[in-house]
Amino acid sequence: MLSENPRDDMKEILFEEEQIQARVAELGAQLGADYKDKTPLMICVLRGAAFFFTDLCRRMDCKMDMDFIAVSSYGHGQASTGAVRLVKDVSIDMTGRHVIIVEDIIDTGLTLRYLTKLFKARNAASVATVAFLDKKERREVDMNVDYSGFVIPNEFVVGYGLDFEDYLRNLPYIGVLKEECYS
Ligand code: IMP
């Protein structure tokens, strides 16, 4: 059960809003420089990456366009289903485009591996991956991100787009949920 005050449900805050925004600004500056004159097609992986995506794109000083894709990963609870299913596809043709996939977190690596393969098969000129958080220890497939915000330990985190049973995405910080919230 979650309480009415999200801060009460946190065992620990990993990153406060200021830290998150500072790191996003760094990543945006780097990506903006790397993709200058390439007009990247920015792809937001819904729903978790929504906040990171809009913050990051505003920090990239280059011409770009954007599209949105939704895949199923976690249902209710914390266990990954293993399978990745396309729930909503993009609408922009990516043939010959420099695509940047923006994810909230890379965990097992299954989602980003699936999307990278899919976009390469659609003849993108290049496919890069960005994940705000990287849970390196949990990787199940050989998949690395090209750009990441922070590497974190193997703990279930919420906030800044990441949810627990669809709640807590709106928190401006990233925290670790107390175990008692799961029961
Ligand atoms: P992967 O396919 O296992 O790499 O999982 C990626 C997806 O799992 C992310 O886009 C999240 O939606 C979800 N996920 C993984 N770890 C967490 C977590 O700690 N909190 C919330 N969602 C998570």
Coordinates of N, CA and C and ligand atoms in Angstrom, one line a residue:
M1 N 0.8 -1.2 0.0 CA 0.0 0.0 0.0 C 0.9 1.3 0.0
L2 N 0.5 2.2 -0.9 CA 1.3 3.4 -0.9 C 0.6 4.4 0.0
S3 N 1.3 5.3 0.6 CA 0.7 6.3 1.5 C 0.3 7.6 0.6
E4 N -0.3 8.5 1.2 CA -0.8 9.7 0.5 C 0.4 10.7 0.2
N5 N 1.4 10.5 1.1 CA 2.6 11.4 0.9 C 3.8 10.5 0.4
P6 N 4.1 10.7 -0.9 CA 5.1 9.8 -1.5 C 6.5 9.8 -0.8
R7 N 6.9 10.9 -0.2 CA 8.2 10.9 0.5 C 8.2 9.9 1.6
D8 N 7.0 9.7 2.3 CA 6.9 8.7 3.4 C 7.2 7.3 2.9
D9 N 7.0 7.0 1.6 CA 7.2 5.7 1.1 C 8.6 5.4 0.6
M10 N 9.5 6.4 0.7 CA 10.8 6.2 0.2 C 11.8 5.7 1.3
K11 N 12.5 4.6 0.9 CA 13.5 4.1 1.8 C 14.8 5.1 1.7
E12 N 14.9 5.6 0.5 CA 16.1 6.4 0.2 C 15.9 7.2 -1.0
I13 N 16.4 8.4 -1.1 CA 16.3 9.2 -2.3 C 17.7 9.1 -3.0
L14 N 17.7 8.6 -4.2 CA 18.9 8.4 -4.9 C 19.4 9.7 -5.6
F15 N 18.4 10.4 -6.2 CA 18.8 11.6 -6.9 C 17.7 12.7 -6.8
E16 N 18.0 13.8 -6.2 CA 17.1 14.9 -6.1 C 16.9 15.6 -7.4
E17 N 15.9 16.5 -7.5 CA 15.6 17.1 -8.7 C 16.8 17.9 -9.3
E18 N 17.5 18.6 -8.5 CA 18.6 19.4 -9.0 C 19.7 18.6 -9.7
Q19 N 20.0 17.5 -9.0 CA 21.0 16.5 -9.5 C 20.5 16.0 -10.9
I20 N 19.3 15.6 -11.0 CA 18.7 15.0 -12.2 C 18.8 16.1 -13.3
Q21 N 18.4 17.3 -13.0 CA 18.4 18.3 -14.1 C 19.8 18.7 -14.5
A22 N 20.8 18.6 -13.6 CA 22.1 18.9 -13.9 C 22.7 17.9 -14.9
R23 N 22.4 16.6 -14.6 CA 22.9 15.5 -15.4 C 22.2 15.5 -16.8
V24 N 20.9 15.8 -16.8 CA 20.2 15.9 -18.1 C 20.8 17.0 -18.9
A25 N 21.2 18.1 -18.3 CA 21.7 19.2 -19.1 C 23.1 18.8 -19.7
E26 N 23.9 18.0 -18.9 CA 25.1 17.5 -19.5 C 24.9 16.6 -20.7
L27 N 24.0 15.7 -20.5 CA 23.7 14.7 -21.5 C 23.2 15.4 -22.8
G28 N 22.3 16.4 -22.6 CA 21.7 17.1 -23.7 C 22.8 17.9 -24.5
A29 N 23.7 18.5 -23.7 CA 24.8 19.2 -24.4 C 25.7 18.3 -25.2
Q30 N 26.0 17.1 -24.6 CA 26.8 16.1 -25.3 C 26.1 15.6 -26.6
L31 N 24.8 15.3 -26.5 CA 24.1 14.7 -27.6 C 23.9 15.8 -28.7
G32 N 23.6 17.0 -28.2 CA 23.4 18.1 -29.2 C 24.7 18.4 -30.0
A33 N 25.8 18.2 -29.4 CA 27.1 18.4 -30.1 C 27.3 17.2 -31.0
D34 N 27.1 16.0 -30.5 CA 27.3 14.8 -31.3 C 26.4 14.7 -32.5
Y35 N 25.3 15.3 -32.4 CA 24.3 15.2 -33.5 C 24.1 16.4 -34.3
K36 N 24.9 17.4 -34.1 CA 24.9 18.7 -34.9 C 24.9 18.3 -36.3
D37 N 24.1 18.9 -37.2 CA 24.0 18.6 -38.6 C 23.5 17.2 -39.0
K38 N 23.0 16.4 -38.0 CA 22.5 15.1 -38.3 C 21.0 15.0 -38.2
T39 N 20.3 16.0 -37.8 CA 18.9 16.1 -37.6 C 18.4 14.7 -37.0
P40 N 18.7 14.4 -35.8 CA 18.3 13.1 -35.2 C 16.8 13.0 -35.1
L41 N 16.3 11.8 -35.2 CA 14.9 11.5 -35.0 C 14.9 10.9 -33.5
M42 N 14.3 11.7 -32.6 CA 14.3 11.3 -31.2 C 13.0 10.4 -31.0
I43 N 13.3 9.3 -30.4 CA 12.1 8.4 -30.1 C 12.0 8.2 -28.6
C44 N 10.8 8.6 -28.1 CA 10.5 8.4 -26.7 C 9.8 7.1 -26.4
V45 N 10.4 6.3 -25.5 CA 9.8 5.0 -25.1 C 8.8 5.3 -24.0
L46 N 7.5 5.2 -24.3 CA 6.4 5.5 -23.4 C 6.2 4.3 -22.4
R47 N 5.8 4.6 -21.2 CA 5.5 5.9 -20.7 C 6.6 6.4 -19.8
G48 N 7.5 5.5 -19.4 CA 8.5 5.9 -18.4 C 9.5 7.0 -18.8
A49 N 9.8 7.1 -20.1 CA 10.8 8.1 -20.5 C 10.2 9.5 -20.7
A50 N 8.9 9.6 -20.5 CA 8.2 10.9 -20.9 C 8.9 12.2 -20.3
F51 N 9.2 12.2 -19.1 CA 9.8 13.4 -18.4 C 11.2 13.6 -18.9
F52 N 12.0 12.5 -18.9 CA 13.4 12.5 -19.3 C 13.5 13.0 -20.7
F53 N 12.6 12.5 -21.6 CA 12.6 12.8 -23.0 C 12.4 14.3 -23.2
T54 N 11.4 14.8 -22.6 CA 11.1 16.3 -22.9 C 12.2 17.1 -22.3
D55 N 12.7 16.8 -21.1 CA 13.8 17.6 -20.5 C 15.1 17.5 -21.4
L56 N 15.4 16.3 -21.9 CA 16.6 16.1 -22.7 C 16.5 16.8 -24.0
C57 N 15.4 16.7 -24.7 CA 15.3 17.3 -26.0 C 15.4 18.8 -25.9
R58 N 14.9 19.4 -24.8 CA 15.0 20.8 -24.7 C 16.5 21.3 -24.4
R59 N 17.3 20.3 -24.0 CA 18.7 20.7 -23.7 C 19.6 20.4 -24.9
M60 N 19.1 19.9 -26.0 CA 19.9 19.6 -27.2 C 19.7 20.7 -28.2
D61 N 20.9 21.4 -28.5 CA 20.9 22.5 -29.3 C 21.1 22.1 -30.8
C62 N 20.1 21.4 -31.3 CA 20.3 21.0 -32.7 C 18.9 20.8 -33.3
K63 N 18.8 20.7 -34.6 CA 17.5 20.5 -35.3 C 17.1 19.0 -35.1
M64 N 15.9 18.7 -34.8 CA 15.5 17.3 -34.5 C 14.0 17.2 -34.8
D65 N 13.5 16.0 -34.9 CA 12.1 15.7 -34.8 C 11.9 14.6 -33.8
M66 N 10.6 14.4 -33.5 CA 10.3 13.5 -32.3 C 9.2 12.5 -32.7
D67 N 9.3 11.3 -32.1 CA 8.1 10.4 -32.2 C 8.1 9.6 -31.0
F68 N 7.0 8.8 -30.8 CA 6.7 8.1 -29.6 C 6.4 6.7 -29.9
I69 N 6.9 5.8 -29.0 CA 6.6 4.4 -29.2 C 6.2 3.8 -27.8
A70 N 5.4 2.8 -27.7 CA 5.1 2.2 -26.4 C 5.3 0.7 -26.5
V71 N 6.0 0.2 -25.6 CA 6.2 -1.3 -25.5 C 5.7 -1.7 -24.1
S72 N 5.4 -3.0 -24.0 CA 5.0 -3.5 -22.7 C 6.3 -4.1 -22.1
S73 N 6.5 -3.8 -20.9 CA 7.7 -4.4 -20.2 C 7.2 -5.0 -18.9
Y74 N 7.1 -4.1 -17.9 CA 6.6 -4.5 -16.6 C 5.1 -4.4 -16.5
G75 N 4.4 -5.4 -16.0 CA 3.0 -5.2 -15.7 C 2.9 -4.7 -14.3
H76 N 1.9 -5.1 -13.5 CA 1.9 -4.7 -12.1 C 2.9 -5.5 -11.3
G77 N 3.6 -4.8 -10.4 CA 4.6 -5.4 -9.6 C 6.0 -5.2 -10.2
Q78 N 6.9 -5.9 -9.7 CA 8.3 -5.6 -10.1 C 8.9 -6.6 -11.0
A79 N 8.3 -7.7 -11.3 CA 8.9 -8.7 -12.1 C 8.7 -8.5 -13.6
S80 N 9.8 -8.6 -14.3 CA 9.8 -8.5 -15.8 C 9.1 -9.7 -16.4
T81 N 8.3 -9.5 -17.4 CA 7.7 -10.6 -18.0 C 8.7 -11.3 -19.0
G82 N 9.8 -10.6 -19.3 CA 10.7 -11.3 -20.3 C 10.4 -10.9 -21.7
A83 N 9.1 -10.9 -22.1 CA 8.8 -10.7 -23.4 C 8.5 -9.2 -23.7
V84 N 8.9 -8.7 -24.9 CA 8.6 -7.3 -25.2 C 7.6 -7.3 -26.3
R85 N 6.6 -6.5 -26.1 CA 5.5 -6.4 -27.1 C 5.3 -5.0 -27.5
L86 N 5.1 -4.8 -28.8 CA 4.9 -3.4 -29.3 C 3.4 -3.0 -29.1
V87 N 3.2 -1.9 -28.3 CA 1.9 -1.5 -28.0 C 1.4 -0.3 -28.9
K88 N 2.4 0.6 -29.2 CA 2.1 1.7 -30.0 C 3.3 2.0 -30.9
D89 N 3.1 2.0 -32.2 CA 4.3 2.2 -33.1 C 4.5 3.7 -33.4
V90 N 5.7 4.0 -33.9 CA 6.0 5.3 -34.4 C 5.2 5.6 -35.7
S91 N 5.2 6.9 -36.1 CA 4.5 7.2 -37.3 C 5.4 7.8 -38.4
I92 N 6.6 8.2 -37.9 CA 7.5 8.9 -38.9 C 8.4 7.8 -39.6
D93 N 8.6 7.9 -40.9 CA 9.4 7.0 -41.6 C 10.9 7.2 -41.2
M94 N 11.6 6.1 -40.8 CA 13.0 6.3 -40.3 C 14.0 5.9 -41.3
T95 N 13.7 5.6 -42.5 CA 14.6 5.2 -43.5 C 15.7 6.3 -43.6
G96 N 17.0 5.9 -43.5 CA 18.1 6.8 -43.7 C 18.3 7.8 -42.5
R97 N 17.5 7.7 -41.5 CA 17.5 8.7 -40.4 C 18.5 8.2 -39.3
H98 N 19.0 9.2 -38.6 CA 19.8 9.0 -37.4 C 18.9 8.9 -36.2
V99 N 18.6 7.7 -35.7 CA 17.6 7.6 -34.6 C 18.2 7.5 -33.3
I100 N 17.6 8.2 -32.3 CA 18.1 8.1 -30.9 C 16.9 7.6 -30.1
I101 N 17.1 6.4 -29.5 CA 16.0 5.9 -28.6 C 16.2 6.4 -27.2
V102 N 15.2 6.9 -26.6 CA 15.3 7.5 -25.2 C 14.5 6.7 -24.3
E103 N 15.2 6.0 -23.3 CA 14.5 5.2 -22.3 C 14.7 5.7 -20.9
D104 N 13.8 5.4 -20.0 CA 14.0 5.8 -18.6 C 15.1 5.0 -17.9
I105 N 15.1 3.7 -18.2 CA 16.1 2.8 -17.4 C 16.4 1.6 -18.3
I106 N 17.6 1.1 -18.3 CA 17.9 -0.2 -18.9 C 18.2 -1.2 -17.7
D107 N 17.4 -2.3 -17.8 CA 17.4 -3.2 -16.7 C 18.0 -4.6 -17.3
T108 N 17.1 -5.4 -17.8 CA 17.6 -6.7 -18.4 C 18.2 -6.4 -19.8
G109 N 17.8 -5.3 -20.4 CA 18.3 -4.9 -21.7 C 17.4 -5.4 -22.8
L110 N 16.3 -6.2 -22.5 CA 15.5 -6.7 -23.5 C 14.8 -5.7 -24.4
T111 N 14.3 -4.6 -23.7 CA 13.5 -3.6 -24.4 C 14.4 -2.9 -25.4
L112 N 15.6 -2.4 -25.0 CA 16.4 -1.7 -25.9 C 17.0 -2.6 -27.0
R113 N 17.2 -3.8 -26.7 CA 17.7 -4.7 -27.8 C 16.6 -4.9 -28.8
Y114 N 15.4 -5.1 -28.3 CA 14.2 -5.3 -29.3 C 14.1 -4.1 -30.2
L115 N 14.1 -2.9 -29.6 CA 13.9 -1.6 -30.3 C 15.0 -1.3 -31.3
T116 N 16.3 -1.6 -30.9 CA 17.4 -1.4 -31.7 C 17.3 -2.3 -33.0
K117 N 17.0 -3.5 -32.8 CA 16.9 -4.5 -33.9 C 15.8 -4.0 -34.8
L118 N 14.6 -3.6 -34.2 CA 13.5 -3.2 -35.0 C 13.8 -2.0 -35.9
F119 N 14.5 -1.0 -35.3 CA 14.8 0.2 -36.1 C 15.9 0.0 -37.1
K120 N 16.8 -0.9 -36.8 CA 17.8 -1.2 -37.8 C 17.2 -2.0 -39.0
A121 N 16.2 -2.8 -38.7 CA 15.5 -3.5 -39.8 C 14.7 -2.6 -40.6
R122 N 14.4 -1.4 -40.1 CA 13.6 -0.4 -40.8 C 14.5 0.5 -41.6
N123 N 15.8 0.2 -41.6 CA 16.8 0.9 -42.4 C 17.1 2.3 -41.9
A124 N 17.1 2.5 -40.6 CA 17.7 3.7 -40.0 C 19.1 3.8 -40.4
A125 N 19.7 5.0 -40.6 CA 21.1 5.2 -40.9 C 21.9 4.8 -39.7
S126 N 21.5 5.1 -38.5 CA 22.2 4.8 -37.3 C 21.1 4.7 -36.2
V127 N 21.4 3.9 -35.2 CA 20.5 3.8 -34.0 C 21.3 3.9 -32.7
A128 N 21.1 5.0 -32.0 CA 21.8 5.1 -30.7 C 20.8 5.0 -29.5
T129 N 21.3 4.6 -28.4 CA 20.4 4.4 -27.2 C 20.9 5.3 -26.1
V130 N 19.9 5.9 -25.4 CA 20.1 6.7 -24.2 C 19.2 6.2 -23.1
A131 N 19.7 6.0 -22.0 CA 18.9 5.6 -20.8 C 19.3 6.4 -19.6
F132 N 18.3 7.0 -19.0 CA 18.6 7.9 -17.9 C 19.3 7.1 -16.8
L133 N 18.8 5.9 -16.5 CA 19.4 5.0 -15.4 C 19.9 3.7 -16.1
D134 N 20.9 3.2 -15.5 CA 21.4 1.9 -16.0 C 21.7 1.0 -14.8
K135 N 20.8 -0.1 -14.7 CA 21.0 -1.1 -13.7 C 21.9 -2.2 -14.3
K136 N 23.2 -2.0 -14.3 CA 24.1 -2.8 -15.0 C 24.1 -4.3 -14.5
E137 N 23.9 -4.5 -13.2 CA 24.0 -5.8 -12.6 C 22.9 -6.7 -13.1
R138 N 21.8 -6.2 -13.6 CA 20.6 -7.0 -14.0 C 20.6 -7.4 -15.4
R139 N 21.6 -7.1 -16.2 CA 21.6 -7.3 -17.6 C 21.5 -8.8 -17.9
E140 N 20.5 -9.2 -18.8 CA 20.3 -10.6 -19.2 C 20.8 -10.8 -20.6
V141 N 20.9 -9.7 -21.4 CA 21.3 -9.9 -22.8 C 22.5 -8.9 -23.0
D142 N 23.2 -9.2 -24.1 CA 24.4 -8.4 -24.3 C 23.9 -7.0 -25.0
M143 N 23.7 -6.1 -24.1 CA 23.2 -4.8 -24.6 C 23.8 -3.7 -23.8
N144 N 24.4 -2.7 -24.5 CA 24.9 -1.6 -23.7 C 24.3 -0.3 -24.2
V145 N 24.2 0.7 -23.4 CA 23.6 2.0 -23.9 C 24.8 2.9 -24.3
D146 N 24.5 3.7 -25.3 CA 25.5 4.7 -25.8 C 25.7 5.8 -24.8
Y147 N 24.6 6.3 -24.2 CA 24.6 7.4 -23.3 C 23.8 7.0 -22.1
S148 N 24.3 7.2 -20.9 CA 23.4 7.0 -19.7 C 23.7 8.1 -18.6
G149 N 22.6 8.3 -17.9 CA 22.7 9.4 -16.9 C 23.4 8.9 -15.6
F150 N 23.0 7.8 -15.0 CA 23.6 7.3 -13.8 C 23.5 5.8 -13.8
V151 N 24.5 5.1 -13.3 CA 24.5 3.7 -13.1 C 24.0 3.5 -11.6
I152 N 23.0 2.6 -11.5 CA 22.4 2.4 -10.1 C 22.5 1.0 -9.7
P153 N 22.4 0.7 -8.4 CA 22.4 -0.7 -7.9 C 21.1 -1.4 -8.2
N154 N 21.1 -2.7 -8.0 CA 19.9 -3.5 -8.3 C 18.8 -3.2 -7.2
E155 N 18.1 -2.1 -7.3 CA 17.0 -1.8 -6.4 C 15.9 -1.3 -7.3
F156 N 14.6 -1.5 -6.8 CA 13.5 -1.0 -7.5 C 13.3 0.5 -7.3
V157 N 13.4 1.3 -8.3 CA 13.3 2.8 -8.1 C 12.0 3.3 -8.8
V158 N 11.6 4.5 -8.2 CA 10.4 5.2 -8.7 C 10.7 6.7 -8.9
G159 N 9.9 7.3 -9.7 CA 9.9 8.7 -9.8 C 10.6 9.1 -11.2
Y160 N 10.4 10.4 -11.5 CA 11.0 10.9 -12.8 C 10.6 10.0 -14.0
G161 N 9.3 9.6 -14.0 CA 8.8 8.7 -15.0 C 8.6 7.3 -14.7
L162 N 9.4 6.8 -13.7 CA 9.4 5.4 -13.3 C 8.2 5.1 -12.4
D163 N 7.5 4.1 -12.6 CA 6.3 3.8 -11.8 C 6.4 2.6 -10.9
F164 N 5.5 2.6 -9.9 CA 5.2 1.4 -9.2 C 3.7 1.2 -9.3
E165 N 3.2 0.1 -10.0 CA 1.8 -0.1 -10.3 C 1.1 1.1 -10.8
D166 N 1.8 1.8 -11.7 CA 1.3 3.0 -12.4 C 1.4 4.3 -11.6
Y167 N 1.7 4.2 -10.3 CA 1.8 5.4 -9.5 C 3.3 5.9 -9.4
L168 N 3.4 7.1 -8.9 CA 4.7 7.7 -8.5 C 5.6 8.2 -9.7
R169 N 5.0 8.1 -10.9 CA 5.8 8.6 -12.1 C 6.1 10.1 -11.9
N170 N 5.2 10.8 -11.3 CA 5.2 12.3 -11.3 C 6.3 12.8 -10.3
L171 N 6.9 12.0 -9.5 CA 7.9 12.6 -8.5 C 9.0 13.2 -9.3
P172 N 9.5 14.4 -8.9 CA 10.6 15.0 -9.6 C 11.9 14.4 -9.2
Y173 N 11.9 13.5 -8.2 CA 13.2 12.9 -7.7 C 13.1 11.4 -8.0
I174 N 14.2 10.7 -7.8 CA 14.2 9.2 -8.0 C 14.6 8.6 -6.6
G175 N 13.7 7.7 -6.2 CA 13.8 7.1 -4.9 C 13.7 5.6 -4.9
V176 N 14.1 5.0 -3.8 CA 13.9 3.5 -3.6 C 12.7 3.4 -2.7
L177 N 11.8 2.5 -3.2 CA 10.5 2.3 -2.4 C 10.8 1.4 -1.1
K178 N 10.2 1.8 0.0 CA 10.3 0.9 1.1 C 9.6 -0.5 0.8
E179 N 10.2 -1.5 1.4 CA 9.7 -2.9 1.1 C 8.3 -3.0 1.5
E180 N 7.9 -2.4 2.6 CA 6.5 -2.5 3.1 C 5.4 -2.1 2.1
C181 N 5.9 -1.2 1.1 CA 4.9 -0.8 0.1 C 4.5 -1.9 -0.9
Y182 N 5.4 -2.9 -1.0 CA 5.1 -4.0 -1.9 C 4.0 -5.0 -1.3
S183 N 3.9 -5.0 0.0 CA 2.9 -6.0 0.6 C 1.6 -5.4 0.9
Ligands
IMP1 P1 14.4 -4.0 -19.6 O1 13.7 -4.4 -20.9 O2 14.4 -5.1 -18.6 O3 15.7 -3.4 -19.8 O4 13.4 -3.0 -18.8 C1 13.2 -1.7 -19.1 C2 11.9 -1.3 -18.5 O5 11.6 -2.0 -17.3 C3 11.9 0.1 -18.2 O6 11.5 0.9 -19.3 C4 11.0 0.3 -17.0 O7 9.7 0.5 -17.5 C5 11.0 -1.1 -16.3 N1 11.9 -1.0 -15.1 C6 13.0 -1.6 -14.9 N2 13.5 -1.4 -13.7 C7 12.6 -0.6 -13.1 C8 12.6 0.0 -11.8 O8 13.5 -0.1 -10.9 N3 11.5 0.8 -11.5 C9 10.5 1.0 -12.4 N4 10.5 0.4 -13.6 C10 11.5 -0.4 -14.0

